[in-house]
PDB file of C-alpha atoms in Angstrom:
ATOM      1  CA  MET A 842      38.611 -28.713  82.952  1.00  0.00           C
ATOM      2  CA  THR A 843      35.870 -29.160  85.259  1.00  0.00           C
ATOM      3  CA  PRO A 844      35.322 -31.960  87.011  1.00  0.00           C
ATOM      4  CA  SER A 845      32.129 -33.878  87.720  1.00  0.00           C
ATOM      5  CA  ALA A 846      30.233 -33.486  90.810  1.00  0.00           C
ATOM      6  CA  GLU A 847      31.431 -37.555  91.326  1.00  0.00           C
ATOM      7  CA  GLN A 848      35.123 -37.146  90.919  1.00  0.00           C
ATOM      8  CA  LEU A 849      34.882 -33.827  93.152  1.00  0.00           C
ATOM      9  CA  ASP A 850      33.255 -36.093  96.134  1.00  0.00           C
ATOM     10  CA  ALA A 851      36.279 -38.711  95.643  1.00  0.00           C
ATOM     11  CA  LEU A 852      39.112 -36.101  95.658  1.00  0.00           C
ATOM     12  CA  LYS A 853      37.256 -34.594  98.867  1.00  0.00           C
ATOM     13  CA  GLU A 854      37.230 -38.024 100.508  1.00  0.00           C
ATOM     14  CA  MET A 855      40.345 -38.338  99.604  1.00  0.00           C
ATOM     15  CA  ILE A 856      41.718 -36.275 101.217  1.00  0.00           C
ATOM     16  CA  ASN A 857      39.781 -36.375 104.562  1.00  0.00           C
ATOM     17  CA  ILE A 858      40.860 -39.832 104.417  1.00  0.00           C
ATOM     18  CA  GLY A 859      44.550 -38.238 104.451  1.00  0.00           C
ATOM     19  CA  VAL A 860      44.136 -35.621 106.580  1.00  0.00           C
ATOM     20  CA  GLY A 861      42.563 -38.244 109.413  1.00  0.00           C
ATOM     21  CA  ARG A 862      45.794 -40.011 109.032  1.00  0.00           C
ATOM     22  CA  ALA A 863      47.770 -36.869 109.569  1.00  0.00           C
ATOM     23  CA  GLY A 864      45.801 -36.399 112.624  1.00  0.00           C
ATOM     24  CA  GLY A 865      46.841 -39.229 113.831  1.00  0.00           C
ATOM     25  CA  ILE A 866      50.570 -39.037 113.551  1.00  0.00           C
ATOM     26  CA  LEU A 867      50.021 -35.918 115.244  1.00  0.00           C
ATOM     27  CA  ASN A 868      48.377 -36.921 117.708  1.00  0.00           C
ATOM     28  CA  ASP A 869      51.267 -39.389 118.916  1.00  0.00           C
ATOM     29  CA  LEU A 870      54.150 -36.656 118.170  1.00  0.00           C
ATOM     30  CA  LEU A 871      52.309 -33.755 120.164  1.00  0.00           C
ATOM     31  CA  HIS A 872      50.208 -36.417 123.074  1.00  0.00           C
ATOM     32  CA  ALA A 873      47.054 -34.552 122.664  1.00  0.00           C
ATOM     33  CA  ARG A 874      43.871 -34.800 121.066  1.00  0.00           C
ATOM     34  CA  VAL A 875      44.440 -33.430 117.299  1.00  0.00           C
ATOM     35  CA  THR A 876      41.796 -33.483 114.802  1.00  0.00           C
ATOM     36  CA  LEU A 877      41.727 -31.916 111.491  1.00  0.00           C
ATOM     37  CA  LYS A 878      39.071 -31.558 108.521  1.00  0.00           C
ATOM     38  CA  ILE A 879      38.563 -30.493 105.418  1.00  0.00           C
ATOM     39  CA  PRO A 880      34.679 -28.564 105.430  1.00  0.00           C
ATOM     40  CA  MET A 881      35.347 -27.043 102.005  1.00  0.00           C
ATOM     41  CA  LEU A 882      37.246 -28.012  99.217  1.00  0.00           C
ATOM     42  CA  ARG A 883      37.194 -25.863  95.811  1.00  0.00           C
ATOM     43  CA  ILE A 884      38.695 -26.307  91.890  1.00  0.00           C
ATOM     44  CA  LEU A 885      40.308 -22.982  90.971  1.00  0.00           C
ATOM     45  CA  SER A 886      42.371 -21.734  87.867  1.00  0.00           C
ATOM     46  CA  PRO A 887      44.820 -19.056  89.219  1.00  0.00           C
ATOM     47  CA  GLU A 888      42.375 -16.097  87.599  1.00  0.00           C
ATOM     48  CA  GLU A 889      40.146 -17.355  90.122  1.00  0.00           C
ATOM     49  CA  VAL A 890      42.395 -17.191  92.923  1.00  0.00           C
ATOM     50  CA  ALA A 891      44.207 -13.849  92.240  1.00  0.00           C
ATOM     51  CA  ALA A 892      40.257 -12.271  91.844  1.00  0.00           C
ATOM     52  CA  GLY A 893      39.747 -13.923  94.795  1.00  0.00           C
ATOM     53  CA  LEU A 894      42.941 -12.860  96.785  1.00  0.00           C
ATOM     54  CA  GLU A 895      42.369  -8.884  95.412  1.00  0.00           C
ATOM     55  CA  THR A 896      38.611  -8.895  96.926  1.00  0.00           C
ATOM     56  CA  ASN A 897      40.697  -9.936 100.547  1.00  0.00           C
ATOM     57  CA  GLN A 898      43.116  -7.726 102.959  1.00  0.00           C
ATOM     58  CA  ARG A 899      45.963  -8.645 102.755  1.00  0.00           C
ATOM     59  CA  GLU A 900      47.472 -10.570 105.348  1.00  0.00           C
ATOM     60  CA  PRO A 901      51.204 -12.126 106.400  1.00  0.00           C
ATOM     61  CA  VAL A 902      51.007 -16.153 106.012  1.00  0.00           C
ATOM     62  CA  SER A 903      53.657 -18.519 106.559  1.00  0.00           C
ATOM     63  CA  SER A 904      53.445 -21.424 103.983  1.00  0.00           C
ATOM     64  CA  VAL A 905      55.467 -24.870 103.446  1.00  0.00           C
ATOM     65  CA  GLN A 906      55.592 -26.341  99.947  1.00  0.00           C
ATOM     66  CA  LEU A 907      56.140 -29.797  98.725  1.00  0.00           C
ATOM     67  CA  ARG A 908      56.722 -30.578  95.326  1.00  0.00           C
ATOM     68  CA  PHE A 909      55.278 -33.725  94.050  1.00  0.00           C
ATOM     69  CA  LYS A 910      56.606 -35.631  90.467  1.00  0.00           C
ATOM     70  CA  GLY A 911      54.827 -38.977  88.688  1.00  0.00           C
ATOM     71  CA  PRO A 912      52.031 -39.815  86.743  1.00  0.00           C
ATOM     72  CA  PHE A 913      50.740 -36.037  88.005  1.00  0.00           C
ATOM     73  CA  SER A 914      53.347 -33.776  89.222  1.00  0.00           C
ATOM     74  CA  GLY A 915      52.528 -30.321  90.862  1.00  0.00           C
ATOM     75  CA  ARG A 916      52.951 -28.227  94.180  1.00  0.00           C
ATOM     76  CA  ALA A 917      51.700 -28.762  97.300  1.00  0.00           C
ATOM     77  CA  LYS A 918      51.258 -25.679  99.716  1.00  0.00           C
ATOM     78  CA  LEU A 919      50.157 -25.683 103.627  1.00  0.00           C
ATOM     79  CA  ILE A 920      49.272 -22.244 104.153  1.00  0.00           C
ATOM     80  CA  PHE A 921      49.051 -20.151 107.759  1.00  0.00           C
ATOM     81  CA  PRO A 922      48.037 -17.047 107.932  1.00  0.00           C
ATOM     82  CA  LYS A 923      50.746 -16.032 110.496  1.00  0.00           C
ATOM     83  CA  GLU A 924      48.946 -15.748 113.681  1.00  0.00           C
ATOM     84  CA  SER A 925      47.419 -19.298 113.194  1.00  0.00           C
ATOM     85  CA  ALA A 926      50.741 -20.253 112.722  1.00  0.00           C
ATOM     86  CA  SER A 927      52.633 -18.541 115.944  1.00  0.00           C
ATOM     87  CA  LYS A 928      49.697 -19.818 117.853  1.00  0.00           C
ATOM     88  CA  LEU A 929      50.306 -23.354 116.094  1.00  0.00           C
ATOM     89  CA  VAL A 930      54.265 -23.041 116.931  1.00  0.00           C
ATOM     90  CA  SER A 931      53.494 -21.957 120.307  1.00  0.00           C
ATOM     91  CA  ILE A 932      51.282 -25.095 121.221  1.00  0.00           C
ATOM     92  CA  VAL A 933      54.093 -27.269 119.183  1.00  0.00           C
ATOM     93  CA  MET A 934      56.457 -26.219 121.958  1.00  0.00           C
ATOM     94  CA  GLY A 935      54.748 -25.577 124.960  1.00  0.00           C
ATOM     95  CA  GLN A 936      55.816 -22.027 125.393  1.00  0.00           C
ATOM     96  CA  GLU A 937      55.036 -19.073 123.582  1.00  0.00           C
ATOM     97  CA  ASP A 938      58.051 -16.642 124.207  1.00  0.00           C
ATOM     98  CA  PHE A 939      60.937 -17.560 121.691  1.00  0.00           C
ATOM     99  CA  GLY A 940      62.891 -14.433 122.229  1.00  0.00           C
ATOM    100  CA  ASP A 941      65.461 -14.123 118.945  1.00  0.00           C
ATOM    101  CA  ASP A 942      65.055 -17.478 118.057  1.00  0.00           C
ATOM    102  CA  LEU A 943      60.949 -17.296 117.224  1.00  0.00           C
ATOM    103  CA  ASP A 944      61.952 -17.249 113.182  1.00  0.00           C
ATOM    104  CA  SER A 945      64.131 -20.939 113.092  1.00  0.00           C
ATOM    105  CA  ILE A 946      61.677 -22.038 115.796  1.00  0.00           C
ATOM    106  CA  ARG A 947      58.620 -21.464 113.745  1.00  0.00           C
ATOM    107  CA  SER A 948      60.090 -22.927 110.323  1.00  0.00           C
ATOM    108  CA  GLY A 949      61.567 -25.557 111.730  1.00  0.00           C
ATOM    109  CA  VAL A 950      57.597 -26.503 113.213  1.00  0.00           C
ATOM    110  CA  LEU A 951      56.042 -25.675 110.534  1.00  0.00           C
ATOM    111  CA  MET A 952      57.795 -27.423 107.627  1.00  0.00           C
ATOM    112  CA  GLU A 953      57.352 -30.314 110.189  1.00  0.00           C
ATOM    113  CA  MET A 954      53.969 -30.327 109.858  1.00  0.00           C
ATOM    114  CA  GLY A 955      53.640 -29.052 106.592  1.00  0.00           C
ATOM    115  CA  ASN A 956      55.690 -32.425 105.492  1.00  0.00           C
ATOM    116  CA  ILE A 957      53.329 -34.869 108.030  1.00  0.00           C
ATOM    117  CA  VAL A 958      49.618 -33.056 106.492  1.00  0.00           C
ATOM    118  CA  ILE A 959      51.113 -32.592 102.652  1.00  0.00           C
ATOM    119  CA  ASN A 960      52.417 -36.136 102.688  1.00  0.00           C
ATOM    120  CA  SER A 961      49.850 -37.215 104.565  1.00  0.00           C
ATOM    121  CA  VAL A 962      46.998 -35.547 101.727  1.00  0.00           C
ATOM    122  CA  MET A 963      49.436 -36.554  98.782  1.00  0.00           C
ATOM    123  CA  GLY A 964      50.049 -40.411  99.939  1.00  0.00           C
ATOM    124  CA  SER A 965      46.227 -41.111 100.609  1.00  0.00           C
ATOM    125  CA  ILE A 966      45.556 -40.040  96.942  1.00  0.00           C
ATOM    126  CA  ALA A 967      48.538 -41.992  95.334  1.00  0.00           C
ATOM    127  CA  ASN A 968      47.735 -45.224  98.022  1.00  0.00           C
ATOM    128  CA  ILE A 969      43.719 -45.143  96.596  1.00  0.00           C
ATOM    129  CA  LEU A 970      44.523 -44.371  92.910  1.00  0.00           C
ATOM    130  CA  SER A 971      47.639 -47.565  93.278  1.00  0.00           C
ATOM    131  CA  GLU A 972      50.121 -44.466  92.150  1.00  0.00           C
ATOM    132  CA  ARG A 973      53.351 -43.930  93.580  1.00  0.00           C
ATOM    133  CA  LEU A 974      54.479 -40.111  94.065  1.00  0.00           C
ATOM    134  CA  SER A 975      58.289 -38.555  95.065  1.00  0.00           C
ATOM    135  CA  TYR A 976      58.775 -35.698  96.873  1.00  0.00           C
ATOM    136  CA  SER A 977      61.031 -32.888  97.048  1.00  0.00           C
ATOM    137  CA  THR A 978      62.384 -31.948 100.742  1.00  0.00           C
ATOM    138  CA  PRO A 979      59.871 -29.023 102.272  1.00  0.00           C
ATOM    139  CA  CYS A 980      59.893 -25.281 101.607  1.00  0.00           C
ATOM    140  CA  TYR A 981      59.017 -23.067 103.852  1.00  0.00           C
ATOM    141  CA  SER A 982      58.206 -18.953 103.070  1.00  0.00           C
ATOM    142  CA  GLU A 983      56.301 -15.718 104.133  1.00  0.00           C
ATOM    143  CA  GLY A 984      55.202 -13.291 102.328  1.00  0.00           C
ATOM    144  CA  MET A 985      51.407 -11.662 102.212  1.00  0.00           C
ATOM    145  CA  SER A 986      48.098 -13.886 101.665  1.00  0.00           C
ATOM    146  CA  SER A 987      47.884 -12.110  98.212  1.00  0.00           C
ATOM    147  CA  ASP A 988      50.504 -13.954  96.878  1.00  0.00           C
ATOM    148  CA  SER A 989      48.977 -16.769  93.817  1.00  0.00           C
ATOM    149  CA  PRO A 990      49.736 -20.395  94.876  1.00  0.00           C
ATOM    150  CA  ALA A 991      49.627 -20.550  90.956  1.00  0.00           C
ATOM    151  CA  THR A 992      52.577 -19.981  89.054  1.00  0.00           C
ATOM    152  CA  SER A 993      54.490 -16.562  88.200  1.00  0.00           C
ATOM    153  CA  ASP A 994      54.490 -17.755  84.285  1.00  0.00           C
ATOM    154  CA  ALA A 995      50.534 -17.072  82.455  1.00  0.00           C
ATOM    155  CA  SER A 996      51.297 -18.924  79.831  1.00  0.00           C
ATOM    156  CA  VAL A 997      51.331 -22.122  82.229  1.00  0.00           C
ATOM    157  CA  LYS A 998      47.667 -23.377  82.684  1.00  0.00           C
ATOM    158  CA  GLU A 999      46.758 -24.791  86.303  1.00  0.00           C
ATOM    159  CA  THR A1000      44.290 -26.267  88.510  1.00  0.00           C
ATOM    160  CA  ILE A1001      44.027 -25.182  91.820  1.00  0.00           C
ATOM    161  CA  LEU A1002      42.850 -27.549  94.867  1.00  0.00           C
ATOM    162  CA  LEU A1003      42.004 -25.338  98.043  1.00  0.00           C
ATOM    163  CA  ALA A1004      41.042 -27.029 101.096  1.00  0.00           C
ATOM    164  CA  GLN A1005      40.058 -25.586 103.310  1.00  0.00           C
ATOM    165  CA  THR A1006      41.668 -27.478 106.462  1.00  0.00           C
ATOM    166  CA  ARG A1007      40.697 -27.006 110.220  1.00  0.00           C
ATOM    167  CA  PHE A1008      43.319 -27.988 112.925  1.00  0.00           C
ATOM    168  CA  ASN A1009      41.778 -28.422 116.274  1.00  0.00           C
ATOM    169  CA  ILE A1010      44.262 -29.609 119.489  1.00  0.00           C
ATOM    170  CA  GLU A1011      42.847 -30.184 122.659  1.00  0.00           C
ATOM    171  CA  LYS A1012      40.540 -26.618 122.700  1.00  0.00           C
ATOM    172  CA  HIS A1013      42.570 -24.715 120.600  1.00  0.00           C
ATOM    173  CA  HIS A1014      41.272 -23.693 116.588  1.00  0.00           C
ATOM    174  CA  ILE A1015      43.515 -23.464 114.132  1.00  0.00           C
ATOM    175  CA  GLU A1016      42.919 -22.705 110.904  1.00  0.00           C
ATOM    176  CA  GLY A1017      44.442 -23.011 107.495  1.00  0.00           C
ATOM    177  CA  ASP A1018      44.649 -23.841 103.624  1.00  0.00           C
ATOM    178  CA  VAL A1019      46.303 -26.819 101.406  1.00  0.00           C
ATOM    179  CA  ALA A1020      46.741 -25.762  98.131  1.00  0.00           C
ATOM    180  CA  LEU A1021      47.619 -28.433  95.330  1.00  0.00           C
ATOM    181  CA  VAL A1022      48.441 -26.731  92.133  1.00  0.00           C
ATOM    182  CA  PHE A1023      48.233 -29.018  89.136  1.00  0.00           C
ATOM    183  CA  ASP A1024      49.071 -28.497  85.223  1.00  0.00           C
ATOM    184  CA  PHE A1025      46.633 -29.042  82.442  1.00  0.00           C
ATOM    185  CA  GLU A1026      47.469 -31.643  81.716  1.00  0.00           C
ATOM    186  CA  SER A1027      48.312 -33.569  85.227  1.00  0.00           C
ATOM    187  CA  PHE A1028      44.918 -32.542  86.264  1.00  0.00           C
ATOM    188  CA  GLY A1029      43.585 -34.925  83.281  1.00  0.00           C
ATOM    189  CA  VAL A1030      45.892 -37.476  84.435  1.00  0.00           C
ATOM    190  CA  LEU A1031      44.623 -37.461  87.963  1.00  0.00           C
ATOM    191  CA  LEU A1032      40.718 -37.526  86.624  1.00  0.00           C
ATOM    192  CA  SER A1033      40.902 -40.315  84.297  1.00  0.00           C
ATOM    193  CA  ALA A1034      42.878 -42.364  87.646  1.00  0.00           C
ATOM    194  CA  ILE A1035      39.967 -41.220  89.985  1.00  0.00           C
ATOM    195  CA  ASP A1036      37.306 -42.407  86.553  1.00  0.00           C
ATOM    196  CA  HIS A1037      39.003 -45.642  86.605  1.00  0.00           C
ATOM    197  CA  ILE A1038      38.512 -46.176  90.088  1.00  0.00           C
ATOM    198  CA  LEU A1039      35.369 -45.242  90.303  1.00  0.00           C
ATOM    199  CA  THR A1040      34.371 -47.541  87.814  1.00  0.00           C
ATOM    200  CA  THR A1041      35.935 -50.208  89.239  1.00  0.00           C
ATOM    201  CA  GLU A1042      33.747 -50.175  92.175  1.00  0.00           C
ATOM    202  CA  SER A1043      30.770 -49.785  90.311  1.00  0.00           C
ATOM    203  CA  GLN A1044      30.904 -52.889  88.823  1.00  0.00           C
TER     204      GLN A1044
END
């Protein structure tokens, strides 16, 4: 299921509004100027994600996942290369040496960041479309960049919205990805809701 150019523009606008809200929350939390940008949004199938990952170098990543349920359901993941994740944790905590506590501190900080960013993005989508979503608690994991954000069950048809995310905290630049994973039916519901909004705005 391929969205139209208008639907894709609407999705990118909703996600940008969400990351803008997340930036505002992080400004207050970190007492520093934080800006988040989404320079690129792509719609991919699990096969396309897997093919792209095979051409890229495997690297360790840290990710936070939330499941969401409502008229459209799925999973949202915030994914950082491990180097970017460590840099982000150092900026947030104001130090670089955590000794034996590094793993627990990293997971705690990234779960909080993921919770803020993902809830802001999904909240923006839900609010603009006048829908209600419920969320699971965030789940932190570490793995390799070649691990697809899609399900491991090849029989399940899914659509993945992959949004490149750029965090600018003062003079620090951190890269990550927001992946929204919808099953085939849920993505159709999402596009129908977007069509309704676009039709209403054009009247």
